[in-house]
Structure formats: structure tokens, C-alpha cells
XYZ file of C-alpha atoms in Angstrom:
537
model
C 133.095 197.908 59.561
C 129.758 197.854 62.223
C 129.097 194.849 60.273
C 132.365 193.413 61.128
C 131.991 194.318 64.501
C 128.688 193.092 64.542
C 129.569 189.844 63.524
C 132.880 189.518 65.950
C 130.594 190.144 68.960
C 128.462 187.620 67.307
C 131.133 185.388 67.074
C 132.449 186.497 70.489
C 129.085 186.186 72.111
C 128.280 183.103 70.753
C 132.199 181.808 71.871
C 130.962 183.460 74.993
C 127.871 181.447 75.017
C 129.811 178.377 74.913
C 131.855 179.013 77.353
C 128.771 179.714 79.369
C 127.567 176.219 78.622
C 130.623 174.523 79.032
C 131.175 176.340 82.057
C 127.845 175.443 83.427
C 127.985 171.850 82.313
C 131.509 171.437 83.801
C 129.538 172.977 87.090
C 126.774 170.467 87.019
C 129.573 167.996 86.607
C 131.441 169.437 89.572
C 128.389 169.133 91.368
C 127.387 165.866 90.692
C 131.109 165.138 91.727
C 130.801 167.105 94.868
C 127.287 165.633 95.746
C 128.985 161.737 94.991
C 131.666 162.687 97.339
C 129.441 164.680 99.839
C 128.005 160.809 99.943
C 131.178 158.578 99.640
C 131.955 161.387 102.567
C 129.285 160.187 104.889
C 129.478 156.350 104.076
C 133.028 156.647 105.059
C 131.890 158.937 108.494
C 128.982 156.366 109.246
C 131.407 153.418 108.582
C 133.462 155.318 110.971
C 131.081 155.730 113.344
C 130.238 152.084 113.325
C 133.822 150.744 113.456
C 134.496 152.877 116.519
C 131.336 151.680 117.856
C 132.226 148.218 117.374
C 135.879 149.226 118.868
C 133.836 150.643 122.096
C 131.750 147.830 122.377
C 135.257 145.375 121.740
C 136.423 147.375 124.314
C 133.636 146.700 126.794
C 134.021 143.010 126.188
C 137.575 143.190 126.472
C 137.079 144.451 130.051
C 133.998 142.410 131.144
C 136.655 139.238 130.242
C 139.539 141.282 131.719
C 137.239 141.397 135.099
C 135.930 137.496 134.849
C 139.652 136.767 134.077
C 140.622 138.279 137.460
C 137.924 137.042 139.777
C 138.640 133.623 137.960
C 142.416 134.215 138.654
C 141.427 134.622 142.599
C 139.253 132.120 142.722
C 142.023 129.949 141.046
C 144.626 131.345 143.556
C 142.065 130.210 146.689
C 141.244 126.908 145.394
C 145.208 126.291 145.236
C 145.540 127.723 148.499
C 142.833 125.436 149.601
C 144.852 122.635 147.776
C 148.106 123.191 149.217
C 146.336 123.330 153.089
C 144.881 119.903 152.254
C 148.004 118.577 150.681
C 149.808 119.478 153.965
C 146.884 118.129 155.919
C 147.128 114.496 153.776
C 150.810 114.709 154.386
C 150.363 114.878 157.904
C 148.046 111.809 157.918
C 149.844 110.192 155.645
C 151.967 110.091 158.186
C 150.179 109.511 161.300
C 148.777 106.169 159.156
C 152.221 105.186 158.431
C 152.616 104.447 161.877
C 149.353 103.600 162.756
C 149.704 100.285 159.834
C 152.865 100.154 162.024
C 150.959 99.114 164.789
C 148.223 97.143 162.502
C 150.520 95.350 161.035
C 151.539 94.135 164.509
C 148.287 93.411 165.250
C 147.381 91.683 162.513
C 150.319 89.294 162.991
C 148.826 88.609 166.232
C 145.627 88.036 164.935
C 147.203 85.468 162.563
C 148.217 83.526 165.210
C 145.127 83.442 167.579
C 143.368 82.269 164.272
C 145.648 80.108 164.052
C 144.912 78.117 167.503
C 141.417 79.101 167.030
C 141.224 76.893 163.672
C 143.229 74.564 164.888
C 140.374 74.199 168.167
C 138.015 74.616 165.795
C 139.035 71.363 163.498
C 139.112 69.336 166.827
C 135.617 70.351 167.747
C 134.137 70.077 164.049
C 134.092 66.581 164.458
C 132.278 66.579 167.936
C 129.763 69.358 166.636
C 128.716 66.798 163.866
C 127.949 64.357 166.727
C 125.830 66.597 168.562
C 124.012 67.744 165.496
C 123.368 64.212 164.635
C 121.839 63.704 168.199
C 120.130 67.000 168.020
C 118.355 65.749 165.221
C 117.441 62.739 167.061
C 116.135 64.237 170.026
C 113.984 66.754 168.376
C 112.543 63.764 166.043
C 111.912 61.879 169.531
C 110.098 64.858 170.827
C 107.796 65.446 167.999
C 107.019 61.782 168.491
C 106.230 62.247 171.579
C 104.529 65.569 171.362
C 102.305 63.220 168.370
C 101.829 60.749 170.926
C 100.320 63.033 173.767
C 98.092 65.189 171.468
C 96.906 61.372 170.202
C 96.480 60.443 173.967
C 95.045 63.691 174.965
C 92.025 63.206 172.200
C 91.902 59.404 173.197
C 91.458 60.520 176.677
C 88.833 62.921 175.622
C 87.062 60.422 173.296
C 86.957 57.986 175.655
C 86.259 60.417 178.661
C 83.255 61.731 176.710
C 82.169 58.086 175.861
C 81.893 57.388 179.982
C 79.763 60.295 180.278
C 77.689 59.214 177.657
C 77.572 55.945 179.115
C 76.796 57.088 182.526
C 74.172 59.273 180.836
C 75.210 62.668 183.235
C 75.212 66.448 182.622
C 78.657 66.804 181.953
C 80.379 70.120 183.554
C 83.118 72.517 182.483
C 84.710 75.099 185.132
C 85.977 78.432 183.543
C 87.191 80.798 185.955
C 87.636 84.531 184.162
C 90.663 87.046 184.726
C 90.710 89.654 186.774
C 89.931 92.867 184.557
C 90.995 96.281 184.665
C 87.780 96.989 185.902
C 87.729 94.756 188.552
C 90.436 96.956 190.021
C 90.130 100.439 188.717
C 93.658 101.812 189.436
C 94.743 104.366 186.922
C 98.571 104.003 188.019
C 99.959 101.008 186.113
C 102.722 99.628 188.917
C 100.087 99.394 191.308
C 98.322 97.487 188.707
C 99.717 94.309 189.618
C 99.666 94.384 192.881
C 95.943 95.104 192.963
C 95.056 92.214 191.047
C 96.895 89.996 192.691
C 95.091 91.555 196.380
C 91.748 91.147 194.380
C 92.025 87.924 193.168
C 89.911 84.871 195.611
C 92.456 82.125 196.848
C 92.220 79.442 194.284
C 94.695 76.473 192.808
C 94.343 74.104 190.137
C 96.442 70.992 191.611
C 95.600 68.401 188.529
C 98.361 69.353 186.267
C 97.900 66.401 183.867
C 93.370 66.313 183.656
C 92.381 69.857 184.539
C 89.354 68.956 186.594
C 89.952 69.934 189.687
C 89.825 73.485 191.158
C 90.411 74.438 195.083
C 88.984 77.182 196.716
C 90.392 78.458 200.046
C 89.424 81.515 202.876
C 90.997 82.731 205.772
C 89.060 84.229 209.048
C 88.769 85.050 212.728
C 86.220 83.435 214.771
C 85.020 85.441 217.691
C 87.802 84.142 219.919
C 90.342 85.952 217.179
C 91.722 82.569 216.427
C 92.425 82.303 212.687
C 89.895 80.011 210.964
C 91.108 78.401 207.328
C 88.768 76.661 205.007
C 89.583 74.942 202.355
C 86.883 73.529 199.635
C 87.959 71.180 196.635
C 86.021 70.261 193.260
C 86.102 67.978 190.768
C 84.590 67.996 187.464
C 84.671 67.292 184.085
C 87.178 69.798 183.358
C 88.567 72.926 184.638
C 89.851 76.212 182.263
C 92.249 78.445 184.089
C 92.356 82.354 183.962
C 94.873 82.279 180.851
C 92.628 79.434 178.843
C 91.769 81.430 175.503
C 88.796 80.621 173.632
C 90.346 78.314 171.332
C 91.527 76.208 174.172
C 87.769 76.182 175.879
C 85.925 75.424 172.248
C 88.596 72.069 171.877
C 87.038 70.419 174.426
C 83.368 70.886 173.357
C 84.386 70.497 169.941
C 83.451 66.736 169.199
C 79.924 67.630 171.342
C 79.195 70.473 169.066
C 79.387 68.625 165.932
C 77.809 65.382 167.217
C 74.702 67.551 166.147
C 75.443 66.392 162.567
C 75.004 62.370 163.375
C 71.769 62.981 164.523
C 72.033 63.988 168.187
C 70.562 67.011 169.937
C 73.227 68.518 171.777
C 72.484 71.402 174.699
C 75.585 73.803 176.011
C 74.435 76.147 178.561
C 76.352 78.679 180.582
C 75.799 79.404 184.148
C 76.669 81.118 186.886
C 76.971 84.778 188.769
C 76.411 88.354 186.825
C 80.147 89.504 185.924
C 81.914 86.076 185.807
C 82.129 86.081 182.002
C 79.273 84.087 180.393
C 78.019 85.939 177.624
C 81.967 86.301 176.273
C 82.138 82.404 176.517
C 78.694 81.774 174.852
C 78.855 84.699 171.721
C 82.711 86.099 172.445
C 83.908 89.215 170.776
C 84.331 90.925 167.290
C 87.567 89.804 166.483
C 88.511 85.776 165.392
C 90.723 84.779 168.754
C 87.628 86.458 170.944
C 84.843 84.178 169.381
C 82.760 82.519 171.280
C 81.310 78.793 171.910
C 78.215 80.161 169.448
C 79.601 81.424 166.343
C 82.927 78.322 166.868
C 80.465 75.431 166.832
C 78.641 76.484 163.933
C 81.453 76.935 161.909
C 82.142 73.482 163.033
C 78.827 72.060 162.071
C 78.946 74.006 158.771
C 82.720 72.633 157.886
C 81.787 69.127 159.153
C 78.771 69.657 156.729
C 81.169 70.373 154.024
C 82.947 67.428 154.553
C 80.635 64.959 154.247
C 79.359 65.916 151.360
C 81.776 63.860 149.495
C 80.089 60.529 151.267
C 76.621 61.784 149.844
C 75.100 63.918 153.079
C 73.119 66.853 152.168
C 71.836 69.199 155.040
C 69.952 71.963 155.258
C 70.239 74.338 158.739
C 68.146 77.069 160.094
C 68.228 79.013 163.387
C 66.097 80.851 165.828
C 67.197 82.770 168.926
C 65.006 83.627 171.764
C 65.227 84.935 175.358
C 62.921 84.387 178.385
C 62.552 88.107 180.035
C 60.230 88.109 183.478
C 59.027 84.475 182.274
C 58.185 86.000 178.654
C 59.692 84.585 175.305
C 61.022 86.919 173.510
C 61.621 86.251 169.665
C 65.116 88.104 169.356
C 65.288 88.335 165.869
C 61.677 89.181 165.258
C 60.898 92.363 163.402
C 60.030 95.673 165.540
C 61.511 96.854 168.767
C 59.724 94.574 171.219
C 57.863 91.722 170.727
C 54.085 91.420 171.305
C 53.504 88.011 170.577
C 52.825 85.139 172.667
C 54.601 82.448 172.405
C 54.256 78.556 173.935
C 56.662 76.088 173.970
C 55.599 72.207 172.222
C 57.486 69.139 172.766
C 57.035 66.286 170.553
C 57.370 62.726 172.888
C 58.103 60.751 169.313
C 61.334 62.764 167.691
C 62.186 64.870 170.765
C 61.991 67.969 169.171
C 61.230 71.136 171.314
C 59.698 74.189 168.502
C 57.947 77.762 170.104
C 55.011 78.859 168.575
C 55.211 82.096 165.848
C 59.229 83.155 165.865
C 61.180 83.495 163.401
C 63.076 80.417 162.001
C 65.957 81.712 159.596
C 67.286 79.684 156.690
C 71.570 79.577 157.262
C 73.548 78.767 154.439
C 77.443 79.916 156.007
C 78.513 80.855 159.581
C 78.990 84.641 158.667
C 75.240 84.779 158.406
C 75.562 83.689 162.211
C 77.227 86.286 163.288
C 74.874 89.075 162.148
C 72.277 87.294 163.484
C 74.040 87.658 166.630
C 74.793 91.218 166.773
C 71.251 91.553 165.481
C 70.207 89.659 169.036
C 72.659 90.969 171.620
C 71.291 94.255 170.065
C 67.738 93.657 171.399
C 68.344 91.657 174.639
C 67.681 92.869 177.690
C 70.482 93.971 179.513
C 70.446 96.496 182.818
C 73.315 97.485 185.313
C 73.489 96.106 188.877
C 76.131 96.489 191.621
C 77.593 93.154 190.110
C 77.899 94.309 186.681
C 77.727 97.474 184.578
C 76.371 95.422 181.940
C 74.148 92.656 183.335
C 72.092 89.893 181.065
C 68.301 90.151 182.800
C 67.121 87.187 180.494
C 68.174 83.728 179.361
C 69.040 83.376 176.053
C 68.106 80.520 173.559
C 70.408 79.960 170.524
C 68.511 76.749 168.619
C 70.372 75.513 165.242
C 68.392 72.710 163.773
C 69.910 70.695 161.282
C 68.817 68.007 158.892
C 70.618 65.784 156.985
C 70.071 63.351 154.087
C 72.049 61.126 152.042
C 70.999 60.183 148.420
C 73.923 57.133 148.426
C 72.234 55.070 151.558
C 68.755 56.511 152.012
C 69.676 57.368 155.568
C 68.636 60.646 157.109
C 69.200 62.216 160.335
C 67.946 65.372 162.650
C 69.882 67.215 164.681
C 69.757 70.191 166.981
C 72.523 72.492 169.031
C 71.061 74.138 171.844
C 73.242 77.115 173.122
C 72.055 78.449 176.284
C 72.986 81.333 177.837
C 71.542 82.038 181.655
C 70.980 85.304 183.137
C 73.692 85.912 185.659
C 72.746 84.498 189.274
C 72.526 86.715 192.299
C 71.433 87.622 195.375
C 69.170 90.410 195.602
C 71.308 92.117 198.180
C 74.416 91.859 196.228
C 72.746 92.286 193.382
C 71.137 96.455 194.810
C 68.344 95.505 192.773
C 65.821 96.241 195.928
C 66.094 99.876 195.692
C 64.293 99.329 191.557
C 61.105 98.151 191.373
C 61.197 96.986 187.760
C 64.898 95.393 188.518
C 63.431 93.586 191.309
C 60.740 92.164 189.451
C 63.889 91.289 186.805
C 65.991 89.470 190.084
C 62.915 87.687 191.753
C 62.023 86.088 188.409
C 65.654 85.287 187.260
C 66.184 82.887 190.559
C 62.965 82.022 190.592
C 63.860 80.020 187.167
C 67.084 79.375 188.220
C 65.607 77.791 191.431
C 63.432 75.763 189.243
C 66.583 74.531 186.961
C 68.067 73.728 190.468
C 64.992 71.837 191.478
C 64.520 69.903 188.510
C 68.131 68.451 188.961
C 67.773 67.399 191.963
C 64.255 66.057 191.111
C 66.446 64.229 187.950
C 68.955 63.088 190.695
C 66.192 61.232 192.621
C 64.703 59.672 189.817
C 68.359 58.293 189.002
C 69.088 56.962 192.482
C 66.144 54.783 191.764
C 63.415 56.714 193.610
C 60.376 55.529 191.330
C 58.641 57.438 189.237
C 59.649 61.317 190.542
C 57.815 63.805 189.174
C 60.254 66.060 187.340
C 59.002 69.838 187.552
C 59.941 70.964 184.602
C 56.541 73.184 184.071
C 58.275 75.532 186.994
C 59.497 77.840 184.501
C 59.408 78.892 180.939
C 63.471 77.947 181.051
C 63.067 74.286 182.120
C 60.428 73.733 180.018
C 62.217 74.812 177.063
C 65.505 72.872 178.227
C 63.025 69.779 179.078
C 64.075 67.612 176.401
C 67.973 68.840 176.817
C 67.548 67.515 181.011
C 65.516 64.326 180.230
C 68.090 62.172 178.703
C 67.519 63.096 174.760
C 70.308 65.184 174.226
C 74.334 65.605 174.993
C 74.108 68.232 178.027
C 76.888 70.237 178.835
C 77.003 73.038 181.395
C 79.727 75.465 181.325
C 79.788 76.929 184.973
C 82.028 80.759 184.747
C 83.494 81.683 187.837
C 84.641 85.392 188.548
C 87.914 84.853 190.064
C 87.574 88.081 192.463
C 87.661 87.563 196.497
C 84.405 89.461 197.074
C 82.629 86.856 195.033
C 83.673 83.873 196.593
C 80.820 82.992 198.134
C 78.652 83.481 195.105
C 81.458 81.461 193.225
C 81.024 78.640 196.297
C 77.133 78.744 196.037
C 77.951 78.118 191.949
C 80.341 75.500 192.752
C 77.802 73.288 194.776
C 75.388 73.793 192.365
C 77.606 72.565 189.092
C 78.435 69.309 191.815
C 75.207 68.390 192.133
C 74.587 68.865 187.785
C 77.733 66.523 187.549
C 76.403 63.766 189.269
C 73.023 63.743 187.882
C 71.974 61.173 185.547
C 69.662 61.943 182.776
C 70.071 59.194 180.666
C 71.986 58.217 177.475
C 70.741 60.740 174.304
C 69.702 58.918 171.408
C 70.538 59.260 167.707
C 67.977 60.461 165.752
C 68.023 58.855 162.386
C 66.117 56.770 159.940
C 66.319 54.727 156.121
C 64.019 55.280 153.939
C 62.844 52.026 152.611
């Protein structure tokens, strides 16, 4: 019986013990259940969480467009506000042009009509306007004949003007009489301007309209009675530049003299007259091409004439020296070193002519720029001073020599040439001058007239011994400036003088002393300048 017992608790326990282990295993199941839907839980809360996320931030959207919507909506609701004010404003000038087209139209037919009778004038007149234009034509091909014709006449005139002179053998003389400057005046208001240079400005007139050679000088007074005395002085000369002559105009006349140089002539320019009256701007000129003087214009003349005969076989080669006589010293001015030391003497050969100073530079030229440095290398070592006359006043004669020689491999002939370009120191009297007061500008004064004196004297000494006086002596050993210009005065070369006038009333009787002077140059005879040229055999 215990062992039936016995084995129903084992049986019981070991039912028990299988319900134990179902009962567990059906808990771990229940677990693992609980623990998958613990997790299918919290996907489903996260998913949740993330859809009403999205929802918020669908909703946030939804109300950021909402917003833009509205403000779009007002905006809309101005611009058609806008719209309609325009469309009311278009109406009303749709209407104002409806009757202003009205009125065009109107108008218009008016219009019609004038154009009308104004094509209808103008188809009479076309045929009269064809007429005119024909004789338009005609009369503008007549006066550039005639303009032809004088420009040929004027350069016959001067040809055969220039080939009297020649024949006559005298110094021929230019008259240039320079404008009044702003300086002359010094006013700083401009309207008074005019008036001041007109007060300034020395009675003169130029009566020969068609030759320019005369000029007229006139002054008014009151003798010691307090009667009104009026003097009146007229010259004649070769040929006379007004005030408003430019450069150009000046250079045209000494053109053909300038480049005579290349047939084998020595040719001398020189400028005279007062301090201030313009004669270093006519000799050298200015920087700029219009402003160019007689200097750096006739050698670019003899160069280009050069040029040009080079296709008939001439070949020359040119060189020039510059120089300037200072208290009766030659000065080399494009010698090297400030001032020059060296003594220099003046030769003249009796056989070709030729005038050469002793130990100055002689430059090789090969173009007419190299010229003009040469130039500004000279003016830059001249000697210049101020006197009550001028701020600026030349106290020495300048020497501008270009030599040229030519040769011709076709005919064997060759030539030798030279251009003298001279210019003078200004002329003055030493109490107009205030040079009295400076020792060393005295000195400068005395010796300046002295050699213009001398130039003076040998003219008339030259005028003697044309009038048939015998054998005058000719002093041309009276200063270093005749000497140099001996052959230039004795009938070997072309000799021009270019007297400048100042055109200012308080210089008129410097300008009258000048005057005389250039008279008594004109009628002078020197004798007819030979070419210098020879063939080779």
C-alpha cells in the first residue's frame, strides 16, 4: 500500500513535474510573446511619433503657404487696384486723344494742302535750281582758274622780282613788323585788353594791297606854339609782312633764296633791328611746326630739295657750325664745356669765296631734326641778359653756317654751296636800353653798336663804291661781324636782310632809325653772286 502510494506521488510528482515544465515553457513562450509585442508596441509608438511629427511639420507648411497665399492674395488685390486706376487713367486719355486726332486730323488736312502748293512751287523752281547749279559749277571752276592763275602770277612776279635784284646785284630787304604781345601791355582784365593794344600800337598802314612793299609810319605833336605838328614817313622795299603774317607766309618768300644754296650759290639771311621787335622768333621760331623759324624751314628745304635731285644723279653731303660774336669774341656755340676758351680767327679764301673760323666745331647733318637739337643746344649757351627793352635780350650776333656740297656721278659736275643765317643782337640806345647803370652790360651795348656801326659803315662804304666812286676802301676789318659777313656784303652771295619792327608807339623812333637804315641796305649794290660750280674733266 506505501508502495502504491509511493509510486502515485511518483507518478503525481512526475505529472507535476510536467506540468512544471510545460508551465514554464508556455511562460518563456508568453514571454517571448510579450517581449515581441513589448517591441511591435514601440515600433508602432515611434511610427506614431514620427507620423504626428510629420503631421506637425505638414502643418507648419500648411500655414507658412496659408501666410504666402495671403500676402500674395494682397499683393494680387493692389496690383489690380493699381490696374483698374490705370485703366481709368488710359480711359481718360483715350479720350482726351480722341479729340486731340480730332484736331490732327484737321491739321493734317491742312498740311496736305500747303504741301500741296509747296510741291507744286517746288516743281516750278526745280528747273531754275538746275540752272543755277549748272552756273554754280561754272563760276567756282572760273575761280579756281583764276585763283591758279594768281598763285602762277604771284611766283612769276617773285621769280622775276628776285631775278631784278639779282641783276641789279643789291641787298635785298624784307620788313616784318611783330604783334603787339600781352606783354607789351600787361593788363590782367581781358576787355581792357583790346583797347590797350590798340592805344599801344605806333601809327602805321600798309597802302600796297597788291606787292606788300610799302609800309607808312605816322606821329602826331605840339610844337612850342601848341599847334599840332603831323609827320608822316613812307618806305618802300622789297617786301613788307604785316602783324598777322605767320611764319609760313614770311619763309614763302625766301624760299627760292634758301634753296638756291643747292645750285651752287652762297646765300646770307640776316635779321636786324631793335631788342624786342621779334628777331630771334623769325630766325630759329618756336617748338611747335607753325612757330618754326627761317633756320630750321630752309634746311628742311635744302634737305628735301636734296632729296629730289637725287633722281638726276646729285649727291650732297651737308655739315653745320653755329657761332656767336660776344664783346667782339667768337664764340663756338656748340663746342663742348660751358664757355669757350679758344681763339678763334676768321679766313677768307679770294679763289672759292669761302669764309671758315679757325678750331669750331663743324657737325656732319644727315636730316633737319638733327638741326633742331643743334639749335636748342645753341640758344642754350648764347648769351642773353635783360634790358629795359626786353626781358630776354640777345647780347651777341649769331652765326648759323650750313655748307653744302654737291656732286653728280651722271655729268661730272659739282657744286658748293653755303646758307648763312644771321641773327644780330638787338640795336639800341644806351639810354633806352638802362644798360649805363651795369658795367658789364655796358661793355655788352658799347660793343653791340659799335659792330652794328661798322655793318652801317661798310654799306655805305659799298654804296660809294657802287655810285662809281673808285676804288673805296670797304672797312670790313671794323668788326669781327663784318668780317665774317665780308664775303656775304661783297657781291659773292644772295644777301637778304630781314629788318623786324616792334609795332609799339614808344619804339617808333628806334623803328624810324631801323627804317633808314634797311633804305640805305636796299639801295646798295654789291654785285651779282656767282655760282660756284665745276666739271671734272
Amino acid at each position: 500500500q506505501e508502495r502504491a502510494k509511493r509510486s502515485d506521488l511518483q507518478a503525481s510528482h512526475e505529472a507535476l513535474s510536467r506540468e512544471l515544465t510545460n508551465a514554464k515553457t508556455q511562460e518563456l513562450a508568453q514571454r517571448q510573446e510579450l517581449f515581441i509585442a513589448s517591441d511591435e508596441l514601440n515600433n508602432l509608438r515611434q511610427r506614431h511619433e514620427r507620423e504626428i511629427s510629420e503631421m506637425q511639420a505638414d502643418l507648419r507648411r500648411k500655414d507658412r503657404e496659408l501666410r504666402e497665399l495671403n500676402e500674395d492674395l494682397r499683393m494680387y488685390q493692389a496690383d489690380l487696384e493699381r490696374e483698374r486706376e490705370t485703366v481709368k487713367s488710359l480711359k481718360a486719355t483715350i479720350a482726351q486723344q480722341a479729340t486731340a486726332q480730332l484736331s490732327l486730323t484737321a491739321q493734317l488736312g491742312a498740311l496736305q494742302a500747303e504741301k500741296a502748293a509747296v510741291q507744286a512751287e517746288f516743281d516750278r523752281t526745280s528747273g531754275t535750281k538746275a540752272d543755277l547749279a549748272i552756273q554754280l559749277e561754272r563760276a567756282q571752276k572760273r575761280i579756281a582758274d583764276l585763283e591758279r592763275e594768281a598763285r602762277e602770277g604771284e611766283s612769276v612776279r617773285r621769280k622775276l622780282h628776285n631775278m631784278v635784284q639779282e641783276l641789279k646785284g643789291n641787298i635785298r630787304v624784307f620788313v616784318r613788323v611783330r604783334p603787339v604781345l600781352r606783354s607789351d601791355i600787361l593788363s590782367p582784365d581781358p576787355e581792357e585788353e583790346a583797347r590797350l593794344r590798340e592805344e599801344a600800337m605806333a601809327p602805321m598802314a600798309f597802302p600796297d594791297k597788291m606787292d606788300h612793299r610799302e609800309i607808312v609810319l605816322k606821329s602826331s605833336s605840339e610844337s612850342a606854339t601848341g599847334q599840332e605838328r603831323k609827320d608822316e614817313w613812307q618806305f618802300t622795299f622789297d617786301r613788307v609782312f604785316e602783324p598777322h603774317s605767320s611764319q609760313a607766309e614770311v619763309f614763302e618768300e625766301i624760299s627760292q633764296l634758301a634753296q638756291s644754296c643747292t645750285d651752287g650759290y652762297n646765300v646770307c639771311v640776316f635779321a636786324y633791328g631793335q631788342t624786342g621787335s621779334g628777331k630771334s622768333f623769325t630766325m630759329e621760331g618756336g617748338q611747335s611746326e607753325t612757330t618754326a623759324g627761317m633756320i630750321p624751314r630752309a634746311v628742311e628745304q635744302v634737305f628735301r630739295v636734296a632729296d629730289e635731285l637725287k633722281s638726276k644723279g646729285w649727291e650732297y653731303k651737308m655739315e653745320g657750325q653755329f657761332l656767336e660774336i660776344y664783346n667782339e669774341t667768337i664764340n663756338d656755340l656748340l663746342g663742348k664745356g660751358e664757355f669757350d676758351k679758344k681763339k678763334h680767327e676768321i679766313k677768307h679764301d679770294p679763289k672759292t669765296g669761302r669764309t671758315t673760323v679757325t678750331d669750331v666745331n663743324v657737325v656732319p647733318l644727315a636730316s633737319a631734326t638733327q638741326v633742331r637739337t643743334l639749335l636748342a643746344v645753341a640758344q642754350g649757351r648764347r648769351t642773353v641778359a635783360a634790358t629795359l627793352m626786353n626781358e630776354r635780350s640777345s647780347r651777341s650776333h649769331s652765326v648759323f653756317t650750313l655748307r653744302i656740297r654737291g656732286q653728280n656721278a651722271l655729268t661730272g659736275e659739282s657744286c658748293e654751296g653755303s646758307l648763312n643765317l644771321v641773327d644780330l643782337a638787338g640795336s639800341e640806345r644806351l639810354e633806352k636800353s638802362g644798360a649805363g647803370a651795369d658795367r658789364e652790360r655796358l661793355k655788352e651795348t658799347q660793343n653791340i653798336n659799335k659792330s652794328l656801326s661798322a655793318l652801317g659803315d661798310v654799306i655805305a662804304a659799298l654804296g660809294e663804291k657802287g655810285e662809281g666812286k673808285g676804288d673805296k676802301h670797304i672797312p670790313y676789318r671794323n668788326s669781327k661781324l663784318t668780317y665774317l659777313l665780308q664775303n656775304s656784303l661783297s657781291g659773292n652771295s644772295k644777301t637778304l636782310m630781314f629788318l623786324n619792327l616792334s609795332p609799339l608807339a614808344t619804339h617808333l623812333h628806334e623803328s624810324l632809325c631801323s627804317l633808314r637804315f634797311a633804305t640805305k641796305v636796299n639801295n646798295t649794290t654789291i654785285g651779282t653772286a656767282k655760282k660756284q660750280t665745276k666739271h671734272s674733266s
